[in-house]
Short mmCIF file of C-alpha atoms and ligand atoms in Angstrom, two decimals:
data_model
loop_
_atom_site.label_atom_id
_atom_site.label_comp_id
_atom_site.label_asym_id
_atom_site.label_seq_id
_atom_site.Cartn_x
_atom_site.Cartn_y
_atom_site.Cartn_z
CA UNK A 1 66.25 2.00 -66.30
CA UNK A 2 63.92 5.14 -65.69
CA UNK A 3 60.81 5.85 -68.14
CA UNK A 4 61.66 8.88 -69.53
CA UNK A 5 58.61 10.37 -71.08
CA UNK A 6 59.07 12.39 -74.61
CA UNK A 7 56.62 14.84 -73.08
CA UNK A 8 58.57 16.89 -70.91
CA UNK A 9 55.64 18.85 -69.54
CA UNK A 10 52.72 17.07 -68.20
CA UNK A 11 49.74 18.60 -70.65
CA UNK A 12 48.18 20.76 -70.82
CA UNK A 13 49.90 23.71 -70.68
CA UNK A 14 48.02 26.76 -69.46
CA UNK A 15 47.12 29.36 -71.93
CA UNK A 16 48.19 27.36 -75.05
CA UNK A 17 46.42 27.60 -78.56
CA UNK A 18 44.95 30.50 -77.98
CA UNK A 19 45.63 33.69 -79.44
CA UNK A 20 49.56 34.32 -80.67
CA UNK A 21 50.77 37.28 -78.22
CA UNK A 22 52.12 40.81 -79.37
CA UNK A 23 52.77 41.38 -82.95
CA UNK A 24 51.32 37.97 -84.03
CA UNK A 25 54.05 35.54 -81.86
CA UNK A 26 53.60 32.24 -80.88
CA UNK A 27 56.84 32.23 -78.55
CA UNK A 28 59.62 32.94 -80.79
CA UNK A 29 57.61 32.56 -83.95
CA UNK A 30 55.37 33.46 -86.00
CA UNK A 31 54.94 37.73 -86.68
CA UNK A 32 54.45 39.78 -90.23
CA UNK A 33 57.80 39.65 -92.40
CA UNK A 34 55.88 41.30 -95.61
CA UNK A 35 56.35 44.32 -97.46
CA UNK A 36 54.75 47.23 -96.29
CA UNK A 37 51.83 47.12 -98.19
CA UNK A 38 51.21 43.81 -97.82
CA UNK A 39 51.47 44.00 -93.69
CA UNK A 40 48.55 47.01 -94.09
CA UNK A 41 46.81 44.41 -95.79
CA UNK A 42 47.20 41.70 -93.83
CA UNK A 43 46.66 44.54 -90.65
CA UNK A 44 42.89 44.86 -92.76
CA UNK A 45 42.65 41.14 -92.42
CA UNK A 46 43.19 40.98 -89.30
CA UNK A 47 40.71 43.42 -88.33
CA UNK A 48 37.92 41.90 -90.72
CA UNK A 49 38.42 38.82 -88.98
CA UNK A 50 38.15 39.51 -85.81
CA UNK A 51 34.97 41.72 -85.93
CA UNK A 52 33.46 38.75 -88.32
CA UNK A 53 34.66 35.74 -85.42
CA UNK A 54 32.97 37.88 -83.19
CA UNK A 55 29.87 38.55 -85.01
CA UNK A 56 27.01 35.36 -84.59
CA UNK A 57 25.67 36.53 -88.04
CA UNK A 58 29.02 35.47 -89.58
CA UNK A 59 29.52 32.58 -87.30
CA UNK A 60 25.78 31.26 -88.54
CA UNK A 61 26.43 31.57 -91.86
CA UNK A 62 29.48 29.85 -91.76
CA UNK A 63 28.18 26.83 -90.23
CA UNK A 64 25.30 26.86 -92.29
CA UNK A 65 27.78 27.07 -95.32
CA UNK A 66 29.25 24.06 -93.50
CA UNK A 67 26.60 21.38 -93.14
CA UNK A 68 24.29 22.12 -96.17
CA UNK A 69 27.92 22.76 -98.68
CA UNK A 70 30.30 20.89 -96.60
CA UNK A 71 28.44 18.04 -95.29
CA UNK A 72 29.47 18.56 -91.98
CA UNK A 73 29.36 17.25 -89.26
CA UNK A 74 31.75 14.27 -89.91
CA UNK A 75 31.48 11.28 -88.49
CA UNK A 76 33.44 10.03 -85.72
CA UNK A 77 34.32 6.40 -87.00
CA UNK A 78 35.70 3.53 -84.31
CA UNK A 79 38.21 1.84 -86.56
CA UNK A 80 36.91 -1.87 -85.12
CA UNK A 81 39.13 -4.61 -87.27
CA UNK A 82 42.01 -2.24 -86.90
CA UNK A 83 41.99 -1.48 -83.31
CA UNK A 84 41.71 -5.47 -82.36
CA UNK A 85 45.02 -6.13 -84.37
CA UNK A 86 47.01 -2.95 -82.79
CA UNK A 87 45.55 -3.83 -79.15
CA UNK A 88 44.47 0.27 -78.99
CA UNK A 89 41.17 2.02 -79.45
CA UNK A 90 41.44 3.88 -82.62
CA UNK A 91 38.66 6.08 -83.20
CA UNK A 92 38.74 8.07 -87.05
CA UNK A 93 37.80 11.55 -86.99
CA UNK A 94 36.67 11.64 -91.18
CA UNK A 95 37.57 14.89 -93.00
CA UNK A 96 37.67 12.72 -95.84
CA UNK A 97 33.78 12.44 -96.14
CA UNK A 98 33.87 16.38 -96.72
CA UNK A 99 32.85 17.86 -99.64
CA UNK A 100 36.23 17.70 -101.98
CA UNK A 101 37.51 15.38 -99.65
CA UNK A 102 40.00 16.87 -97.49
CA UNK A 103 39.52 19.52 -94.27
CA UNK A 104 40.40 22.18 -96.66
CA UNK A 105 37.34 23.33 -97.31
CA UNK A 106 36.33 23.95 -93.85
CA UNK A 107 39.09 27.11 -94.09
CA UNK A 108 38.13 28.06 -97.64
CA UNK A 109 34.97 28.31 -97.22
CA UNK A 110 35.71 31.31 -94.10
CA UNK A 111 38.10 33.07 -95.82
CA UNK A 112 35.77 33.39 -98.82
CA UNK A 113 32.76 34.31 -96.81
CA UNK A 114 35.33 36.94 -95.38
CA UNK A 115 36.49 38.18 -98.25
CA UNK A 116 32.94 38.94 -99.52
CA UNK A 117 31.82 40.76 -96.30
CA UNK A 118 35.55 42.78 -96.50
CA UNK A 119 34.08 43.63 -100.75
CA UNK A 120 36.63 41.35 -102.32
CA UNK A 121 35.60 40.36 -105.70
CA UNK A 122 38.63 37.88 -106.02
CA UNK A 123 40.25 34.73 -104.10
CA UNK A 124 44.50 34.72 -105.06
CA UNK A 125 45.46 31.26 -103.95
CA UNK A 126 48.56 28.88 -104.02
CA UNK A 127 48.40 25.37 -104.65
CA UNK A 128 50.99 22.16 -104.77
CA UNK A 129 48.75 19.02 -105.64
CA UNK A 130 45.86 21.42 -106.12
CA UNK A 131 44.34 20.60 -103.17
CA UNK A 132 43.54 23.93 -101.86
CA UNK A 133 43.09 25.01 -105.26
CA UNK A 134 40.47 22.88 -105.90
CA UNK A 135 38.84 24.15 -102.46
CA UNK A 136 39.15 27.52 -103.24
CA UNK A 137 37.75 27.30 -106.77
CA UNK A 138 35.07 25.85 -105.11
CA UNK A 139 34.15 28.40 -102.65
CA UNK A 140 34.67 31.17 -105.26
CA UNK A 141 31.98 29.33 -107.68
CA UNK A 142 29.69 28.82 -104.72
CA UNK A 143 30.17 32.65 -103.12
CA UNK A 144 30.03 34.31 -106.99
CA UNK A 145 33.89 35.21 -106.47
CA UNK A 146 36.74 34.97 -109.09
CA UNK A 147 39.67 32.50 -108.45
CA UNK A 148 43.37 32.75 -109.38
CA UNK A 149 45.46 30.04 -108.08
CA UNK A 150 49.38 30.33 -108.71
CA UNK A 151 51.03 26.68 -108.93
CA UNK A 152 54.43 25.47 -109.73
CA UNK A 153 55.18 24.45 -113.73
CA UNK A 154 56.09 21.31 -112.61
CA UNK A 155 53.45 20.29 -110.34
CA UNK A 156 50.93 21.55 -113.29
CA UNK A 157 52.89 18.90 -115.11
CA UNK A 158 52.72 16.16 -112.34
CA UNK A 159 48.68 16.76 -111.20
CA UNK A 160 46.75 17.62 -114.37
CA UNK A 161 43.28 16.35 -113.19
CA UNK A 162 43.49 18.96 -110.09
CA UNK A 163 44.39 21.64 -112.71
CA UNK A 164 41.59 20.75 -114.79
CA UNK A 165 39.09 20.34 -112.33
CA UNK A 166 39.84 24.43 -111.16
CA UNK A 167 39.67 25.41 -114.96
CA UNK A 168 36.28 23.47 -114.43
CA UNK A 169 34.96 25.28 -111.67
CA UNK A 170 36.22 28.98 -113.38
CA UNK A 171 39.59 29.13 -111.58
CA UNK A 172 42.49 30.93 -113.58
CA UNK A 173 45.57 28.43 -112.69
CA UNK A 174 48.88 30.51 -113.33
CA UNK A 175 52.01 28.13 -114.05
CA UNK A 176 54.81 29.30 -112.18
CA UNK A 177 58.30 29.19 -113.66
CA UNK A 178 60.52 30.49 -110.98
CA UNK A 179 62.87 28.52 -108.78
CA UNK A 180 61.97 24.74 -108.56
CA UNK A 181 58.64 25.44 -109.81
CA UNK A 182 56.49 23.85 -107.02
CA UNK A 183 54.73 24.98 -104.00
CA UNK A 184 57.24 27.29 -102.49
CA UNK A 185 57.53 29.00 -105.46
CA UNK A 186 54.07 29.21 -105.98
CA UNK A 187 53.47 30.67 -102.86
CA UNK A 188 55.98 33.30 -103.21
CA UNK A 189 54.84 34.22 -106.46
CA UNK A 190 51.27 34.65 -105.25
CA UNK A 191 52.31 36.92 -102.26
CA UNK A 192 54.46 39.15 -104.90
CA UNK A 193 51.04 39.17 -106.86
CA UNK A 194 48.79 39.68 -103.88
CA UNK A 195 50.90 43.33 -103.66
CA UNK A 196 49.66 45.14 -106.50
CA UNK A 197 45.76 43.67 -105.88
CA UNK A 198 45.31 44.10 -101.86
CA UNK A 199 41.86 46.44 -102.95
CA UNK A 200 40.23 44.50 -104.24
CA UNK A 201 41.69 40.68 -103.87
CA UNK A 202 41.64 38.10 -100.45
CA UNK A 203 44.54 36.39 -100.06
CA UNK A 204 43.95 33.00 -99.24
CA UNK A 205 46.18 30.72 -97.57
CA UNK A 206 45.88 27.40 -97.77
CA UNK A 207 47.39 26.33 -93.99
CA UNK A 208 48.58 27.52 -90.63
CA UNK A 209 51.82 29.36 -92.51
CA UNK A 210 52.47 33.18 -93.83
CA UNK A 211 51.71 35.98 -91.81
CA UNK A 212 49.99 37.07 -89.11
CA UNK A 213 46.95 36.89 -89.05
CA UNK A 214 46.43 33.53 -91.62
CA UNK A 215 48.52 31.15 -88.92
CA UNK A 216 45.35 32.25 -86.13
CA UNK A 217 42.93 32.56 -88.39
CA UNK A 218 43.22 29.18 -90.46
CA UNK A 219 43.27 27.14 -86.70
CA UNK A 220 40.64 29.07 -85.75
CA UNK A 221 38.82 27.56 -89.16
CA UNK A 222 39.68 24.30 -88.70
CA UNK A 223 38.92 24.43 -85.22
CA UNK A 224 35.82 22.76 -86.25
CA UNK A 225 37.26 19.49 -86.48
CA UNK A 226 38.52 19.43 -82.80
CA UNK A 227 35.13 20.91 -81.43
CA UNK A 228 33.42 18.36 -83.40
CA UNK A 229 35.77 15.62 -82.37
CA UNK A 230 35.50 16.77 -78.72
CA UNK A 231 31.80 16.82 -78.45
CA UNK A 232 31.93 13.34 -80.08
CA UNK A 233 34.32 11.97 -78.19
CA UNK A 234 32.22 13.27 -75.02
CA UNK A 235 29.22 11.04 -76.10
CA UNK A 236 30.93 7.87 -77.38
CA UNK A 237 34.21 7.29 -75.34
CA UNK A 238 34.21 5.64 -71.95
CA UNK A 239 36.41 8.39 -69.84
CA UNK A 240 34.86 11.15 -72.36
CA UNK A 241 38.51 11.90 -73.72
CA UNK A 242 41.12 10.46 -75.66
CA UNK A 243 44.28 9.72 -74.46
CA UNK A 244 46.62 10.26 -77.43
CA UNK A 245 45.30 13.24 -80.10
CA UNK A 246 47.08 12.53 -83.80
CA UNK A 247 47.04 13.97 -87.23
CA UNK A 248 49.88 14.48 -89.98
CA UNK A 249 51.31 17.65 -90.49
CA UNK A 250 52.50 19.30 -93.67
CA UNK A 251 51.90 23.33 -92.87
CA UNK A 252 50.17 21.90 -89.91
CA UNK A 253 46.40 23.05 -90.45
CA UNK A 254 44.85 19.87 -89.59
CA UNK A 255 46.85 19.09 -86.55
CA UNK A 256 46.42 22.26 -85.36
CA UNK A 257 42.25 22.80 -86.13
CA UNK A 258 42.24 19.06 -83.95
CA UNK A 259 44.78 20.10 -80.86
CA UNK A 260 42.56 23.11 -80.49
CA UNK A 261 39.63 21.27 -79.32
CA UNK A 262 42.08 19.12 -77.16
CA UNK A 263 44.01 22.02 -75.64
CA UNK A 264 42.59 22.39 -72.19
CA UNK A 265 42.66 18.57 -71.75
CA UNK A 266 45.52 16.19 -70.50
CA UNK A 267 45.20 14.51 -74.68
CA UNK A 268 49.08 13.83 -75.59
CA UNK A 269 49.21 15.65 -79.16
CA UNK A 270 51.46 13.90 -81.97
CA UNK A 271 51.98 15.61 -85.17
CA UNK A 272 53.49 13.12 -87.76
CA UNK A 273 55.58 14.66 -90.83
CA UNK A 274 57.00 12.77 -93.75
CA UNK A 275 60.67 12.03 -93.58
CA UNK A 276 61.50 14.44 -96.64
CA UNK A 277 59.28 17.47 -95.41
CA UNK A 278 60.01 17.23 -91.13
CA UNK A 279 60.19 21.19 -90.55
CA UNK A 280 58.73 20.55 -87.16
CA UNK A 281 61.33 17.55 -86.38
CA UNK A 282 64.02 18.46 -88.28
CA UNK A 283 63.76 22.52 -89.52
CA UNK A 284 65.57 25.04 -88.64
CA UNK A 285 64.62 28.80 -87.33
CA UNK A 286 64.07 30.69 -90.45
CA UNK A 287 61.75 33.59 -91.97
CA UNK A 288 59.73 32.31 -94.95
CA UNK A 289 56.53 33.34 -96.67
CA UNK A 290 55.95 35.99 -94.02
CA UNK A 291 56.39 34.09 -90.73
CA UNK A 292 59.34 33.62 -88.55
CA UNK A 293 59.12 29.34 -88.14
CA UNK A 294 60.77 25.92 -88.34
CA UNK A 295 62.27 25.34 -92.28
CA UNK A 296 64.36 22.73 -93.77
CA UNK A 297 67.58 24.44 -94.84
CA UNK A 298 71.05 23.52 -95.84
CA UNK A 299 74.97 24.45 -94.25
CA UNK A 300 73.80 28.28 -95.71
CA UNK A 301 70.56 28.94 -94.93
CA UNK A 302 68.95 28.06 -97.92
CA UNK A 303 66.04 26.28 -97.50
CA UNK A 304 65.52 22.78 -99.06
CA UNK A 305 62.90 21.34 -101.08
CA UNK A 306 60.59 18.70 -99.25
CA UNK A 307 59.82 15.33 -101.02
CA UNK A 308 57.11 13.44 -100.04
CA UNK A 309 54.84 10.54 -101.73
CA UNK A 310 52.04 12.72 -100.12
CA UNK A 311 51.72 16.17 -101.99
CA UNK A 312 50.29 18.29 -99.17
CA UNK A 313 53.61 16.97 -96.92
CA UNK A 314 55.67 18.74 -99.72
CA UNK A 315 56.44 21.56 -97.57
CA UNK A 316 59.84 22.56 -96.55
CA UNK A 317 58.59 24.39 -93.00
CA UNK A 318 55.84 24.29 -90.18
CA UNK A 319 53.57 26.78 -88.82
CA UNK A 320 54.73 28.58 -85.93
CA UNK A 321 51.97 27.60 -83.55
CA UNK A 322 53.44 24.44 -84.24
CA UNK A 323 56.86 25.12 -83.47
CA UNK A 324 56.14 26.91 -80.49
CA UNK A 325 54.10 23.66 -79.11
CA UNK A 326 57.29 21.79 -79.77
CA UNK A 327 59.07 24.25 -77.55
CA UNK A 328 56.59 23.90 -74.85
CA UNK A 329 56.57 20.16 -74.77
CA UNK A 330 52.92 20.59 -75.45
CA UNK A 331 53.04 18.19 -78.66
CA UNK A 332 55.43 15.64 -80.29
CA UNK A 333 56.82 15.56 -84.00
CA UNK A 334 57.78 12.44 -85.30
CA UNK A 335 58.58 11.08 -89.17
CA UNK A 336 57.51 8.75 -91.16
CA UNK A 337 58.51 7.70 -94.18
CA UNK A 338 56.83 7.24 -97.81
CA UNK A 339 56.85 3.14 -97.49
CA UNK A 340 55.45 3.15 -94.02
CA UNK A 341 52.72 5.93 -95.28
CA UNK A 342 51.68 3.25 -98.21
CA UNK A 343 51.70 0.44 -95.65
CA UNK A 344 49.21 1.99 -93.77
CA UNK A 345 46.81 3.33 -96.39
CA UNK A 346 46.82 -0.33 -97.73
CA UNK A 347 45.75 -1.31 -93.97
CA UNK A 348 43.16 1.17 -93.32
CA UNK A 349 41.88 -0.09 -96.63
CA UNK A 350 41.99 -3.81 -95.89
CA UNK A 351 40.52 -3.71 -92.41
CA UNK A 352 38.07 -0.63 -92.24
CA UNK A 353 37.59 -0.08 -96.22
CA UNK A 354 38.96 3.25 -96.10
CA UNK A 355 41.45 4.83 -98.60
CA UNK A 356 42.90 7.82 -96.44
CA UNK A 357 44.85 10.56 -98.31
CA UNK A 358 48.66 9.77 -98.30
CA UNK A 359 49.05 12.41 -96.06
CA UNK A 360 46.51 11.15 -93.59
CA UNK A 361 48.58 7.59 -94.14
CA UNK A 362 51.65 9.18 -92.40
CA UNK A 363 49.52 9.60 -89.24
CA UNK A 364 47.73 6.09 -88.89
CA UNK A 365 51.56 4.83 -90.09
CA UNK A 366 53.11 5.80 -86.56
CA UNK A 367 49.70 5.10 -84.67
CA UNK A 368 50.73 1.67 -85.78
CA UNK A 369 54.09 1.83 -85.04
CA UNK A 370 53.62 3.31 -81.66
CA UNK A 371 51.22 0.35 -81.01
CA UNK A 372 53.76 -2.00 -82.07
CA UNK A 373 56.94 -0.62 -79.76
CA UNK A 374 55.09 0.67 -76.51
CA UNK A 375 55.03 4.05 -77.67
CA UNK A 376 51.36 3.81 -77.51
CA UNK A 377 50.65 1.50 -74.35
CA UNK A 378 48.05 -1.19 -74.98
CA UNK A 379 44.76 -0.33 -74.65
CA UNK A 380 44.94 3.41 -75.01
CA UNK A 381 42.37 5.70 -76.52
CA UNK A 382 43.25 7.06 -79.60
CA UNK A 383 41.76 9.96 -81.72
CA UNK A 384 43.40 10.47 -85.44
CA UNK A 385 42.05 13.18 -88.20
CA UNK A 386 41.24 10.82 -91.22
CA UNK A 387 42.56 14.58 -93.17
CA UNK A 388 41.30 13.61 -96.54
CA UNK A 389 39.98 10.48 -98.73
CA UNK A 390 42.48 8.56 -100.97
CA UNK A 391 41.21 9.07 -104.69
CA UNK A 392 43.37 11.57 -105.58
CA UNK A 393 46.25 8.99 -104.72
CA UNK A 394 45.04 6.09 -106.38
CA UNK A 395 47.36 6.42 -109.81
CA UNK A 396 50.60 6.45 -107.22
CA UNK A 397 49.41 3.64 -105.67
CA UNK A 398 48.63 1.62 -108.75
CA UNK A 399 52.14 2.43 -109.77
CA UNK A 400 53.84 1.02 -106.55
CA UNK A 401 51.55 -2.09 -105.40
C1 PLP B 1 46.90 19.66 -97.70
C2 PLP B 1 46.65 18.39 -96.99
C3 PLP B 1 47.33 18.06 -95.79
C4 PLP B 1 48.42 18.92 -95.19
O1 PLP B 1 48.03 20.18 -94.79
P1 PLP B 1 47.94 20.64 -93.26
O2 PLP B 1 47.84 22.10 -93.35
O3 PLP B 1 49.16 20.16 -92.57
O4 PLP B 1 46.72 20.00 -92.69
C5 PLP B 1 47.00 16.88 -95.14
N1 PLP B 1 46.06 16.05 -95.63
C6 PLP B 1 45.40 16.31 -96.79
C7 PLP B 1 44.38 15.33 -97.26
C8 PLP B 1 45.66 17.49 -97.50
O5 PLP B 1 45.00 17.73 -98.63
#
């Protein structure tokens, strides 16, 4: 029987992950489906960002903001118990030793130094877990800016500590009581609001989704991670590169801030989802939140709420870059579900003492599946994103183990 390899393009493929093409496209997807006033704004973004990515002032401050706020850089941790037992070479890129504990910040902390230098006086923000609305509460405090993060009724309900910890760090949290009354909704509701406060609010989204510019831009934030990983990778690994690149994928920011530093290189790039949130695997074309994507929907084109035991999964689509690298062959999506995720977190813990995130779990969960069925030959070079650190996640664990 031939060896038919799931890439169908040998990487990498020329001219990828760089900047979308006209009107904001990655291939097919991607663009500015907003309301007029919302596209001028997002045309002012757009503008502000470039001039700033171009400017070493901003660039310095940034990555000053970075190491002394952030704590970067992050380690780059070989995974030594683990890796004997899989027969790979697992090395742990570790967002989770950020600041907050997850790679959000590295994006947050951009868009609010942008938003000052544009003479915004306020960060509008949507949040599932409260994640990214814990990040941007943070940057707001830190950068003297207000903070109003919209989130679902019911996920104020379900993550309480997140929503007090904002409230803690100044944040206004606004419940939102439309639709199912969790992320989606929330993000809606805090585009609708983001229309009547475009003078003198940032809007600030919290992955690779919505519209042109914030898919580009937020990569280009979390870039960091890949350039970081790359340069490490450079001075600790034996051929200088990784063979297999890997990080979970909700909106995709992660994966995408990780592939970047990887594109150029022959690095296979998987992108794991959770079974109940698989836009990338299983969506279907569809314009949401501003962008033309990948989105779980059902027989009428209504999209579908995402479950997953890991709250930043939750998301019923993928960012377009994302999709497009699908297309192209460039990366792989694959699923895994909530009992494999918890399998692996409980690994990672027992062999390396590390609690990863949930979502981060879905990633190491196919690295070890993969190991297990020849998907990942033996002895191959691995590089994962660690995304974020497992504390918020310790109450659903308690519940299951
Ligand atoms: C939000 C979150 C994710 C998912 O977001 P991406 O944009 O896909 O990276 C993954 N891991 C952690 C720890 C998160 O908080």
């Amino acid at each position: 029987m031939r060896y038919v390899s799931p890439w169908r393009e040998a990487a990498p493929v020329a001219g990828t992950m760089g900047e979308p093409g006209a009107r904001g496209r990655f291939g097919d997807y991607g663009g500015r489906y907003a309301p007029e006033s919302l596209v001028e704004a997002c045309r002012e973004v757009e503008e502000a960002f470039r001039e700033a990515w171009a400017d070493p002032g901003f660039r310095g401050d940034l990555a000053e903001l970075l190491a002394v706020h952030a704590g970067r850089p992050t380690p780059l941790t070989p995974a030594r118990r683990l890796s004997r037992e899989l027969g790979v070479r697992l090395w742990l890129k570790r967002e989770d030793l950020t600041h907050t504990g997850s790679h959000k910040i590295n994006n947050v902390l951009g868009q609010a130094l942008l938003a000052a230098r544009m003479g915004r006086r306020r960060l509008i923000a949507e949040t599932g877990a409260g994640q990214h609305g814990v990040a941007t509460a943070t940057a707001a405090a830190l950068l003297g800016l207000e903070a109003t993060v919209f989130m679902g009724e019911r996920d104020i309900e379900r993550q309480d500590l997140n929503v007090f910890r904002m409230r803690l760090l100044g944040a206004e949290v606004v419940p939102v009581t439309t639709g199912s009354r969790t992320l989606k909704d929330a993000t809606s509701e805090a585009m609708r609001h983001w229309v009547g406060a475009t003078g003198d609010s940032h809007y600030c989204v919290g992955s690779v989704i919505g519209p042109d510019p914030y898919p580009w831009m937020v990569r280009e934030l979390q870039r960091v991670i890949g350039d970081e990983a790359r340069a490490q990778c450079a001075a600790e690994l034996r051929t200088g590169l990784p063979d297999h690149v890997v990080a979970c994928v909700g909106g995709g920011s992660n994966a995408a801030g990780t592939f970047a530093g990887f594109a150029d290189t022959p690095a296979r790039f998987v992108g794991v989802e959770a079974e109940g949130g698989a836009g990338a695997s299983r969506g279907r074309l569809g314009v949401l939140h501003g962008c033309r994507s990948l989105f779980l929907q059902d027989g009428d084109g209504q999209i579908v709420e995402a479950h997953s035991i890991a709250a930043g999964l939750d998301y019923p689509g993928v960012g377009p870059e994302h999709a497009h690298l699908r297309d192209l062959g460039r990366a792989r999506y694959v699923t895994v579900t909530d009992e494999e995720a918890v399998g692996a977190a409980l690994r990672l813990a027992r062999t390396e003492g590390i609690v990863p995130a949930l979502e981060s779990a879905h990633a190491l969960a196919w690295v070890i599946r993969a190991a297990g069925d020849g998907g990942l030959p033996a002895g191959s070079t691995v590089l994962m994103t660690l995304s974020g650190r497992g504390d918020k996640d310790i109450s659903t664990l308690k519940e299951l183990l």
